[in-house]
XYZ file of C-alpha atoms in Angstrom:
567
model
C -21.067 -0.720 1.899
C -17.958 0.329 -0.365
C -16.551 1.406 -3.475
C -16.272 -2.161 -4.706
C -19.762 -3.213 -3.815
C -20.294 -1.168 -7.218
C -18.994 -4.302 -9.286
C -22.163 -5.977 -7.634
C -24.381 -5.503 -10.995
C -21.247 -6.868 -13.016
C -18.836 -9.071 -11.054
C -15.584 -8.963 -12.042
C -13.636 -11.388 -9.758
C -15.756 -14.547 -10.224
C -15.758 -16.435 -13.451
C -19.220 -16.718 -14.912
C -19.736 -19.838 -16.461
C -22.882 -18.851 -18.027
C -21.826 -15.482 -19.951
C -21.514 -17.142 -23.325
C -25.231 -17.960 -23.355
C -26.679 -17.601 -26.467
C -23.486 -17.357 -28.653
C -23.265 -20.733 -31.345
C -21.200 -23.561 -29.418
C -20.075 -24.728 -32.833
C -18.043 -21.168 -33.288
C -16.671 -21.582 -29.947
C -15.553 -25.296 -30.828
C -13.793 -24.305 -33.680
C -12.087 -21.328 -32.161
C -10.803 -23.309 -29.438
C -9.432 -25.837 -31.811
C -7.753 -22.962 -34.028
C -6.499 -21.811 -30.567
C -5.007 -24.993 -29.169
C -3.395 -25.900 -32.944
C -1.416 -22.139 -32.730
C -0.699 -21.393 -29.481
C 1.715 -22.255 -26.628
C 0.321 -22.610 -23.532
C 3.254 -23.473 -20.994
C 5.110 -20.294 -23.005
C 2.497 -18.425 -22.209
C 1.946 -19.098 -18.445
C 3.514 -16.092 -16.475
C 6.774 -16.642 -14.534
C 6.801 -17.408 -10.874
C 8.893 -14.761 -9.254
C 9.685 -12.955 -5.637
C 6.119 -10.673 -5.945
C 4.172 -13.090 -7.803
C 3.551 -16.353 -5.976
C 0.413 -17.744 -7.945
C 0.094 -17.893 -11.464
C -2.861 -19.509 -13.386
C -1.717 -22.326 -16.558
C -2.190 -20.316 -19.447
C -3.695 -23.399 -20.674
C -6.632 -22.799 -18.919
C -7.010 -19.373 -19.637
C -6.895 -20.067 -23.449
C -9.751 -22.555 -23.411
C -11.953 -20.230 -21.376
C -15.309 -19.513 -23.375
C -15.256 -15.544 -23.380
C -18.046 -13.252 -24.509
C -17.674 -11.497 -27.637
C -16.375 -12.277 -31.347
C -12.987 -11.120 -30.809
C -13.116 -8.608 -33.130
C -12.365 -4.953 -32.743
C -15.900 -4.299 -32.873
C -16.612 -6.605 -30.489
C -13.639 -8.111 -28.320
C -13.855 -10.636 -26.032
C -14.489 -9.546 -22.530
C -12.218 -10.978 -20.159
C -12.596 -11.609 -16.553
C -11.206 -13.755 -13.999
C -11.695 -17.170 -14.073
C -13.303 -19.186 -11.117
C -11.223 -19.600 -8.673
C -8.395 -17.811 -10.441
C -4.775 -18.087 -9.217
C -4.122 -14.859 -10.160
C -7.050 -13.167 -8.389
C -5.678 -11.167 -6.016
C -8.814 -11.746 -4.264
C -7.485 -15.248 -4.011
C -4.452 -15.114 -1.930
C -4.500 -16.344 1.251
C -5.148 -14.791 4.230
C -1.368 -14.887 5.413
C -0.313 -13.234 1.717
C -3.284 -10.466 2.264
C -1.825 -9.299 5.447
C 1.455 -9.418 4.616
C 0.604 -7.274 1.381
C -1.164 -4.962 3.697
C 1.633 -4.676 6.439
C 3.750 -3.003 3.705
C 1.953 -0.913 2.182
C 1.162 0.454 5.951
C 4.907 0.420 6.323
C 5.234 2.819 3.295
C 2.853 5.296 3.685
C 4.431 4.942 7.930
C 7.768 6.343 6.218
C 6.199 9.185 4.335
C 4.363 10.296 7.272
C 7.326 9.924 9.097
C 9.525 11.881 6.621
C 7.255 14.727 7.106
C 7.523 16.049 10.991
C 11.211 14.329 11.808
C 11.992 17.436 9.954
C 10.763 19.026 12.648
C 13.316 17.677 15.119
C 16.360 19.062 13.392
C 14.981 22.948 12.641
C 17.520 24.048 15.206
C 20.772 22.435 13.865
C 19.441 23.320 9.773
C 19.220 26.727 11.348
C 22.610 26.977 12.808
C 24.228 25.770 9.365
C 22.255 28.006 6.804
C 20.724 30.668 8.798
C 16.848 31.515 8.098
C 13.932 32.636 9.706
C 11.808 30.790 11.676
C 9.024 30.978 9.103
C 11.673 30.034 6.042
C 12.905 26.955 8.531
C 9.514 25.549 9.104
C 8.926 25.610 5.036
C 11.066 22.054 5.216
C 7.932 20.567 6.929
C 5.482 22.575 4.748
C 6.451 22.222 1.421
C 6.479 18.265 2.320
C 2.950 18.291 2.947
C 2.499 20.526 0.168
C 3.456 17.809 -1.947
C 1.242 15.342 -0.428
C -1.664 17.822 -2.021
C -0.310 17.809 -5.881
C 1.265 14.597 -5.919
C -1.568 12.348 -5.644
C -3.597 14.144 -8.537
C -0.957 12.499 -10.815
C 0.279 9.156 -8.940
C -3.875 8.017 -9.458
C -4.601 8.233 -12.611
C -0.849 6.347 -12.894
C -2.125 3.619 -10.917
C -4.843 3.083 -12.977
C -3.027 2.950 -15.677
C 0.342 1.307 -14.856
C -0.516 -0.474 -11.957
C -0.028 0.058 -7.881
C 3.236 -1.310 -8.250
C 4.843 0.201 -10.606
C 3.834 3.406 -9.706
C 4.693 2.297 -5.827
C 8.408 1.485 -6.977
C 8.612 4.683 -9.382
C 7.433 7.359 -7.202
C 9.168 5.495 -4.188
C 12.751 5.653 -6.240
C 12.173 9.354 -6.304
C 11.642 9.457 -2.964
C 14.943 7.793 -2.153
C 16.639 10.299 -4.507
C 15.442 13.317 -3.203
C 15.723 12.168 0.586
C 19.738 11.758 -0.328
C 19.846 14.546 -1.959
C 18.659 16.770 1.350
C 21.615 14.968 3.465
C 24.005 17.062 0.386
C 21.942 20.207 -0.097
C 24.564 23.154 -0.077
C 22.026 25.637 1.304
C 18.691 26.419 2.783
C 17.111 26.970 -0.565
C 18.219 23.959 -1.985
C 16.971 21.087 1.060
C 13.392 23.078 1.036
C 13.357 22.264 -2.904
C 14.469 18.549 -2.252
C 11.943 18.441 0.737
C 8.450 19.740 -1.772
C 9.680 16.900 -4.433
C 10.482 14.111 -1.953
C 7.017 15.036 -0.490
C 5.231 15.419 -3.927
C 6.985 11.800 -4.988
C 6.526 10.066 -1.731
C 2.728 10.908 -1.812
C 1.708 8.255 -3.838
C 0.985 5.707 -1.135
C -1.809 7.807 0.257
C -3.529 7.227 -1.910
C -2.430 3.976 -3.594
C -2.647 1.998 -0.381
C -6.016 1.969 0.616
C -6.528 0.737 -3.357
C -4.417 -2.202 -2.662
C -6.110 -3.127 0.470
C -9.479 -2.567 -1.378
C -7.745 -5.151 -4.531
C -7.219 -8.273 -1.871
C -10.352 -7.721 0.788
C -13.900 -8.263 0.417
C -16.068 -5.294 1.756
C -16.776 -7.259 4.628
C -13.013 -8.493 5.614
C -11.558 -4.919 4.788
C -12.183 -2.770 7.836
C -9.611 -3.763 9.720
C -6.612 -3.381 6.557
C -8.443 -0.514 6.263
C -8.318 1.251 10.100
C -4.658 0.238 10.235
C -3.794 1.783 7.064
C -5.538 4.728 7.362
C -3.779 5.105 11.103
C -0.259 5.485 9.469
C -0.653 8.981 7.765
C -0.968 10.212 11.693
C 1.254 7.524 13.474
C 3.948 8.724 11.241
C 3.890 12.547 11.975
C 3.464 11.648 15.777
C 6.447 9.281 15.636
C 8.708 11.638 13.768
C 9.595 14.420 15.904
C 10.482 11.839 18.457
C 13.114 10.450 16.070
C 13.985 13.442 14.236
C 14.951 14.780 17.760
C 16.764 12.457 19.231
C 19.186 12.180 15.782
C 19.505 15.572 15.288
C 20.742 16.190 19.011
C 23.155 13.374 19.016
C 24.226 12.825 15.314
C 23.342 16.392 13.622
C 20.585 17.534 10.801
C 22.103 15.400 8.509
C 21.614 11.949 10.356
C 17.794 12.497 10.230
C 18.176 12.953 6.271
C 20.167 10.114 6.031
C 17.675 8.050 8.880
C 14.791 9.164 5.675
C 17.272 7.799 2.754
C 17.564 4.698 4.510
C 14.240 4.202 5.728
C 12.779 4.896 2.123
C 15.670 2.603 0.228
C 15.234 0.339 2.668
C 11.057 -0.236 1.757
C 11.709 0.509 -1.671
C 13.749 -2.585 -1.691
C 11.118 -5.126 0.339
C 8.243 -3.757 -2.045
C 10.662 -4.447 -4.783
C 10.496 -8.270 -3.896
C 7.794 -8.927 -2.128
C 4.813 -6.182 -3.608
C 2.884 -7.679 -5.937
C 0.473 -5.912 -8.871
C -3.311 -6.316 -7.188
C -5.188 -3.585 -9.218
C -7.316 -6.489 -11.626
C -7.935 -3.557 -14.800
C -4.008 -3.674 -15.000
C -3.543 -7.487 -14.330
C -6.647 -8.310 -17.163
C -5.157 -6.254 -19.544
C -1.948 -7.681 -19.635
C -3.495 -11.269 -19.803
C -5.765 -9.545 -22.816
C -2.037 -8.895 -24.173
C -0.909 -12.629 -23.816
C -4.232 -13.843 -25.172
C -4.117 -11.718 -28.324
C -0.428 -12.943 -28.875
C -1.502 -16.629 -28.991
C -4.630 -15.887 -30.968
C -4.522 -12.928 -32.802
C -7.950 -11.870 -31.985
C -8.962 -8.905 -29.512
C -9.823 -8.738 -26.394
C -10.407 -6.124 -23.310
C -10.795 -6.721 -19.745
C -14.540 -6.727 -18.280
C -13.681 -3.349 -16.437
C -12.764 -1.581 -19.169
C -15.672 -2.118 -21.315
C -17.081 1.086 -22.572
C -14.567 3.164 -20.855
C -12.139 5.431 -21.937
C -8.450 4.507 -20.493
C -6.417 6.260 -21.878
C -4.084 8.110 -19.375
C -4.412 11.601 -20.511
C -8.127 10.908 -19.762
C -7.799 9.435 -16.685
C -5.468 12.378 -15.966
C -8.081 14.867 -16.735
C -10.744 13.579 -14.690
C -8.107 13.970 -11.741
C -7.371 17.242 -12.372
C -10.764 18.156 -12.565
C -13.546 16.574 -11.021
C -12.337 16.767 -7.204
C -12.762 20.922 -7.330
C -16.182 19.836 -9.127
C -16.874 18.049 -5.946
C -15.317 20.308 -3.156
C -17.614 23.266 -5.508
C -21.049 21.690 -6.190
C -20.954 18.937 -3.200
C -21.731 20.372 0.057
C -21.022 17.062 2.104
C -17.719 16.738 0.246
C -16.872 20.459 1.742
C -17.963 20.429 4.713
C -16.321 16.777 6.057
C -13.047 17.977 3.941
C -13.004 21.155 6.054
C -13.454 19.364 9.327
C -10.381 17.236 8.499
C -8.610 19.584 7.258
C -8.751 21.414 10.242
C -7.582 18.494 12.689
C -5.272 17.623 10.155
C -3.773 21.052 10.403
C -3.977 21.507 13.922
C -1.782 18.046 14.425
C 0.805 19.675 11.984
C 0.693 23.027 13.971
C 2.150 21.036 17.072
C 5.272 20.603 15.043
C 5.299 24.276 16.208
C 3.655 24.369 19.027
C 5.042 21.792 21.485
C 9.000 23.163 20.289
C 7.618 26.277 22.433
C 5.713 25.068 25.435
C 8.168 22.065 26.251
C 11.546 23.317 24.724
C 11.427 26.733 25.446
C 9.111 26.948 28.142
C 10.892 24.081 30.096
C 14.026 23.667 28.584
C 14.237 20.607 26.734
C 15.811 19.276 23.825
C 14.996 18.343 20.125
C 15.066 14.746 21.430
C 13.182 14.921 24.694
C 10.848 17.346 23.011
C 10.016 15.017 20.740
C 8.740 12.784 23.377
C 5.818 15.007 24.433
C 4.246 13.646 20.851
C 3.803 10.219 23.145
C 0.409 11.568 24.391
C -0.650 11.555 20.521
C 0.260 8.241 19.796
C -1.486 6.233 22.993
C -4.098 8.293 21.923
C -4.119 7.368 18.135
C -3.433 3.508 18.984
C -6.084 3.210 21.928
C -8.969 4.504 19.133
C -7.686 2.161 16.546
C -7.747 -0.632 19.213
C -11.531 0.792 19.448
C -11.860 0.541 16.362
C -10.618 -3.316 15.763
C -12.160 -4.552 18.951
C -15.657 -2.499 18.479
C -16.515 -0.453 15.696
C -15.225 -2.245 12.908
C -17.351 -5.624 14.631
C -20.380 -3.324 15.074
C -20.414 -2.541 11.514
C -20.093 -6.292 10.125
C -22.886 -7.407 12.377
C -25.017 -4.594 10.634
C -23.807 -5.777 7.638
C -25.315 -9.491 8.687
C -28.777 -8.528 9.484
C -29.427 -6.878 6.145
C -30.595 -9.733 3.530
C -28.021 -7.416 0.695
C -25.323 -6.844 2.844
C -25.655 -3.104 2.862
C -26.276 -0.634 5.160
C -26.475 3.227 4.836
C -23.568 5.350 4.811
C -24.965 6.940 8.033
C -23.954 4.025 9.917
C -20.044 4.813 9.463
C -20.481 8.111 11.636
C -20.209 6.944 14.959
C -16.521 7.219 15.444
C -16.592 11.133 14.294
C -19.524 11.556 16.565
C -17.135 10.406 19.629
C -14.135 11.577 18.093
C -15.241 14.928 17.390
C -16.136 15.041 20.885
C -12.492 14.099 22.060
C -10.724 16.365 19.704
C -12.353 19.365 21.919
C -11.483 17.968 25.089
C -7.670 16.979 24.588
C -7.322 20.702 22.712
C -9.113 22.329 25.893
C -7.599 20.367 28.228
C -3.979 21.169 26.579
C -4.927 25.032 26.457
C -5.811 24.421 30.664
C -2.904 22.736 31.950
C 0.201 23.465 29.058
C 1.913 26.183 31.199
C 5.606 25.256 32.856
C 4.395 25.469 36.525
C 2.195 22.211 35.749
C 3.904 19.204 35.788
C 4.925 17.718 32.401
C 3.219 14.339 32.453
C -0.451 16.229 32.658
C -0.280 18.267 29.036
C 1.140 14.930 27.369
C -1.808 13.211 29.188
C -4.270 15.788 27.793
C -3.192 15.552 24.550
C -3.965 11.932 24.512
C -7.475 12.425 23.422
C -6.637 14.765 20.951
C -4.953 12.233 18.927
C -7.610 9.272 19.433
C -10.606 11.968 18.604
C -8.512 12.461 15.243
C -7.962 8.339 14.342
C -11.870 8.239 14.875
C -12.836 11.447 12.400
C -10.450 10.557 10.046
C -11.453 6.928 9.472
C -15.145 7.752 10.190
C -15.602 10.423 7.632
C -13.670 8.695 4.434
C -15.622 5.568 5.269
C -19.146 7.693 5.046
C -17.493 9.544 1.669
C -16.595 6.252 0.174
C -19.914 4.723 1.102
C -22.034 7.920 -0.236
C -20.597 8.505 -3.465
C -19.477 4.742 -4.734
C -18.288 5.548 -7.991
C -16.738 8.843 -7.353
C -15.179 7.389 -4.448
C -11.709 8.195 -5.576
C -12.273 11.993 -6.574
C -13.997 12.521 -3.287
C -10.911 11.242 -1.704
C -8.627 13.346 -3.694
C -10.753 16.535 -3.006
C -10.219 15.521 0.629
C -6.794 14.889 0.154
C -6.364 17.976 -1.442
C -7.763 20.204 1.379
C -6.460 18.487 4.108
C -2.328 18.694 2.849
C -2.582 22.263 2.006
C -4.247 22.939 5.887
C -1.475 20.722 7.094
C 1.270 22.892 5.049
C -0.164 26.484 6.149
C -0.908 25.404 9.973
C 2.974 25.008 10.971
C 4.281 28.776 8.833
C 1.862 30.943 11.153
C 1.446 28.530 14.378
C 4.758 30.542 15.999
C 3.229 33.712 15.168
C 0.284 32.443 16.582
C 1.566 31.671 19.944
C 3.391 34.819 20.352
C 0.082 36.940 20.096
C -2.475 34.719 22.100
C 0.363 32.582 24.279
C 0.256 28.966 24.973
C -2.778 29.061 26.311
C -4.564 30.884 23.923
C -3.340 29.231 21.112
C -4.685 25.461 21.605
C -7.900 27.472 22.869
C -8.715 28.681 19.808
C -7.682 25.142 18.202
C -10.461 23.521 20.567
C -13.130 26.771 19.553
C -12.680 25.794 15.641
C -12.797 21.909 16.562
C -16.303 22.413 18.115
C -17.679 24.261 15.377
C -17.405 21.139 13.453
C -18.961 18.297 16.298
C -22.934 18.834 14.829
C -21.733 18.279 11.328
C -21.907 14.096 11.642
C -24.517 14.612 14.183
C -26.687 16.931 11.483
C -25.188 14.513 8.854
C -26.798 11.058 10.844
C -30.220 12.932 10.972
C -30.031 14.475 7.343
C -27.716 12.899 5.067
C -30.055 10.962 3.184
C -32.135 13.749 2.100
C -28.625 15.999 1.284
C -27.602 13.823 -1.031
C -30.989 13.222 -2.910
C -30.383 16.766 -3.797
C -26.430 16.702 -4.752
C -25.824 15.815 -8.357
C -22.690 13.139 -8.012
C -24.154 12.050 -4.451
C -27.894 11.312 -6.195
C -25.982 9.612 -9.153
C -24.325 7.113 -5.983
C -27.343 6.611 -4.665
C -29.239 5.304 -7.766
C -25.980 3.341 -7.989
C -27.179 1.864 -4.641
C -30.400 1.332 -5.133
C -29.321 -0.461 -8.295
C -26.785 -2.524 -6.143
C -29.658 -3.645 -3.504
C -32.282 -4.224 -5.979
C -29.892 -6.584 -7.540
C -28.906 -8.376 -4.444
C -32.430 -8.505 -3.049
C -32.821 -10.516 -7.076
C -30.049 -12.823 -6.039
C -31.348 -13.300 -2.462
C -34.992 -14.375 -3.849
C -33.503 -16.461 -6.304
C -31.581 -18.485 -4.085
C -34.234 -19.018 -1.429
C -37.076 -19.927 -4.827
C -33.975 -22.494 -6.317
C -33.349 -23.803 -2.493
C -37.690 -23.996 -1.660
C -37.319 -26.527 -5.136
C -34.783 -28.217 -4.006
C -36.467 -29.089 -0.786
C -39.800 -30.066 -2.459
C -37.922 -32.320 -4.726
């Protein structure tokens, strides 16, 4: 089950050929003549061009029978067309994984951007002087941004389009990361770190909208696990190149690495991204439609709604604290990843002081020890392409609507929680310089698949338990986990100093098992938790709605097909 199963009482990406039942044929003969006499089709039919591969005859689109009278009172409702060119639904398998390979790539960068900061804290500190604590604020204020940036790059999505706001926000970013490689002072780069971080938020939560745009529920898992395995490949991987550059090449190389590396994607989204979010893409073909005809018209998803983008805006700002407040599933999973997610940002810290200091690396071979992470993070989303995301389809198949309850997403933060405590014990055990260095990197290893499996675990089961609110239950998420990620890193030295390196990961591991029972109690009483929750109850009728509907479908195919047969 997912957020787009909702459109199951209304679909919106198959043509229905029967939705102008009931309206007089001869009105619709004579508006199609009036339409044909007035109108242009071939000047109407979009472009062809680098992003946009398939375009639908405008032709066809004109002498579609829509619902409504085309007034303002009552517009025609537009949807797509069977088997609509334009649909991104429709692309082909090749074009759907291509689309979701870069919009991997840029949310890879940002995470990136974020810890290969981390790598050059020495050399910035050499140049402008600063505290350890004001040094450390380049990586914080980054991820600080990755909190308040997405509450207004949503709403802009919805109402301008993925791509757009992709390519705006993304600009920024490419702005900001050149101005860090000129930044006269301390003060300065940390200001130009917070706004590249706030601008190059966006694709976290963007991204996983796109992929949702092109995939079916039951195609999406696997866009989905490798999407949602980028926001902690890309901290893992940049210490390891923010090292290495900053030893060899100086501070400023890594800035200019992150100009580069954001231009660079700025410019292949440029050409190749194309606009997948079907409100945006229906309302501009409303646009073209009213041109040729001068009637009005609104896009099937928009019906009754209020889009307007200071309204859109609003609900943003507001409704994720509603949920984090009143929604005690919503607070309780956002805690628990907010926690890991702040724990992997505290290594930024942490492994600086047992493998640096306590052994005598450098930046760049420092930044290997994050290697342990990684074969961690990619062996649990191997798990989860070869296993989990399977499992979950052939659940899908037995049930006769194709939906199964949230509950079944928690297996991988079951495990995972589980691994999360061993790799941080482990760590705290064997992290001292007498023990050789291949053991702690080993240990961490878990660590970093235990995290893949929460993370993608828990916003499937959010997504799946409040449908609808889907979005705001991601941003609440969102929320908590960037501003754990920005406070870990400012007190992890201090940390270390008072309970050692030992201590330190220890207590890491003690707050990390605190939080195993909550899928466990969430498997065994989820259902009746959110029969009680206002937003989660509201999902659930949704639901029920959904299956009753299918379980319609379902009976009338098998009555038409039992006909058929007797026939």
């Amino acid at each position: 089950m997912s957020l787009d199963d909702a459109d199951s009482i209304a679909p919106t990406h198959v043509g229905d050929p029967t939705q102008d039942e009931g309206k007089p044929s001869v009105d619709h003969d004579v508006e199609k003549r009036s339409i044909k006499d007035v109108a242009d089709p071939a000047h109407l039919t979009l472009r062809i061009l680098p992003w946009r591969r398939r375009v639908e005859p405008f032709e066809r689109i004109l002498s579609h029978d829509y619902a409504g009278s085309g007034t303002e009172d009552d517009p025609y409702v537009v949807s797509w067309l069977n088997e609509d060119r334009e649909d991104p639904m429709n692309s082909s398998d090749f074009y759907k994984w291509f689309v979701t390979v870069i919009v991997s790539l840029v949310t890879l960068a940002v995470g990136i951007g974020s810890s290969a900061y981390s790598g050059a804290i020495e050399k910035i500190g050499l140049e402008f002087g600063g505290t350890e604590v004001q040094l450390t604020l380049g990586v914080s204020l980054w991820v600080l941004g990755f909190a308040l940036g997405p509450l207004v790059w949503a709403p802009c999505s919805e109402s301008y389009g993925r791509r757009n706001t992709l390519l705006f926000t993304y600009s920024f970013l490419t702005l900001w990361s050149g101005l860090c490689i000129c930044a006269p002072n301390l003060t300065a780069l940390l200001i130009f770190r917070f706004l590249a971080g706030a601008f190059g938020s966006s694709p976290l939560t963007n991204s996983g909208g796109t992929i949702a745009d092109i995939f079916p529920a039951a195609q999406r898992g696997l866009g989905m696990a490798i999407f949602c395995a980028a926001p902690f490949l890309g901290p893992s991987l940049g210490p390891i190149i923010g090292g290495f550059l900053a030893i060899t090449e100086g501070w400023k190389a890594v800035m200019i690495f992150l100009t580069v590396l954001a231009g660079g994607l700025l410019l292949l989204a440029f050409l190749c991204l194309p606009e997948t979010y079907s409100p945006v893409l229906l309302r501009a073909r409303c646009e073209r439609l009213e041109k040729a005809t001068g009637k009005k018209y609104i896009a099937v998803m928009d019906k009754g709604k209020d889009t307007r983008f200071a309204s859109i805006l609003k609900v943003n700002l507001t409704r994720p604290w509603q949920l984090i407040a009143y929604e005690p599933i919503v607070m309780i999973l956002s805690l628990y990843i907010a926690i890991i997610y702040g724990v992997l940002y505290s290594f930024f810290g942490a492994f600086p002081i047992v493998f640096q200091l306590g052994r005598g690396w450098n930046a760049g071979v420092g930044g290997l020890a994050f290697l342990g992470i990684l074969v961690g993070m990619i062996a649990a989303l191997a798990w989860i392409i070869l296993y989990d995301n399977p499992r979950y389809v052939g659940l899908i198949k037995k049930e006769v609507t194709g939906i199964v309850p949230p509950e079944a997403r928690l297996q991988g933060s079951q495990i995972g929680g589980i691994l999360i405590v061993i790799g941080l014990a482990s760590f705290a055990a064997v992290d001292a310089a007498s023990v050789h260095f291949m053991i702690p990197i080993i240990a961490s290893a878990p660590f970093g698949a235990g995290m893949v499996l929460v993370f993608l675990s828990i916003t499937n089961y959010l997504v799946d338990s409040y449908l609808l609110y889907a979005s705001s239950v991601l941003a609440a998420n969102s929320i908590i986990r960037s501003l754990f990620g920005m406070a870990f890193p400012l007190f992890t030295p201090a940390m270390y100093d008072s309970l050692g390196i030992h201590g330190a990961p220890a207590l890491a591991a003690g707050l990390a098992a605190l939080c195993v029972p909550f899928p466990f109690l969430l498997y065994k009483y989820g259902p009746a938790i959110r029969t009680r929750c206002r937003y989660a109850a509201e999902a659930a009728k949704l639901l029920d709605q959904i299956i009753a509907a299918r379980k319609a479908a379902a009976a009338a195919a098998a009555a038409a097909l039992k006909m058929k047969q007797a026939a």
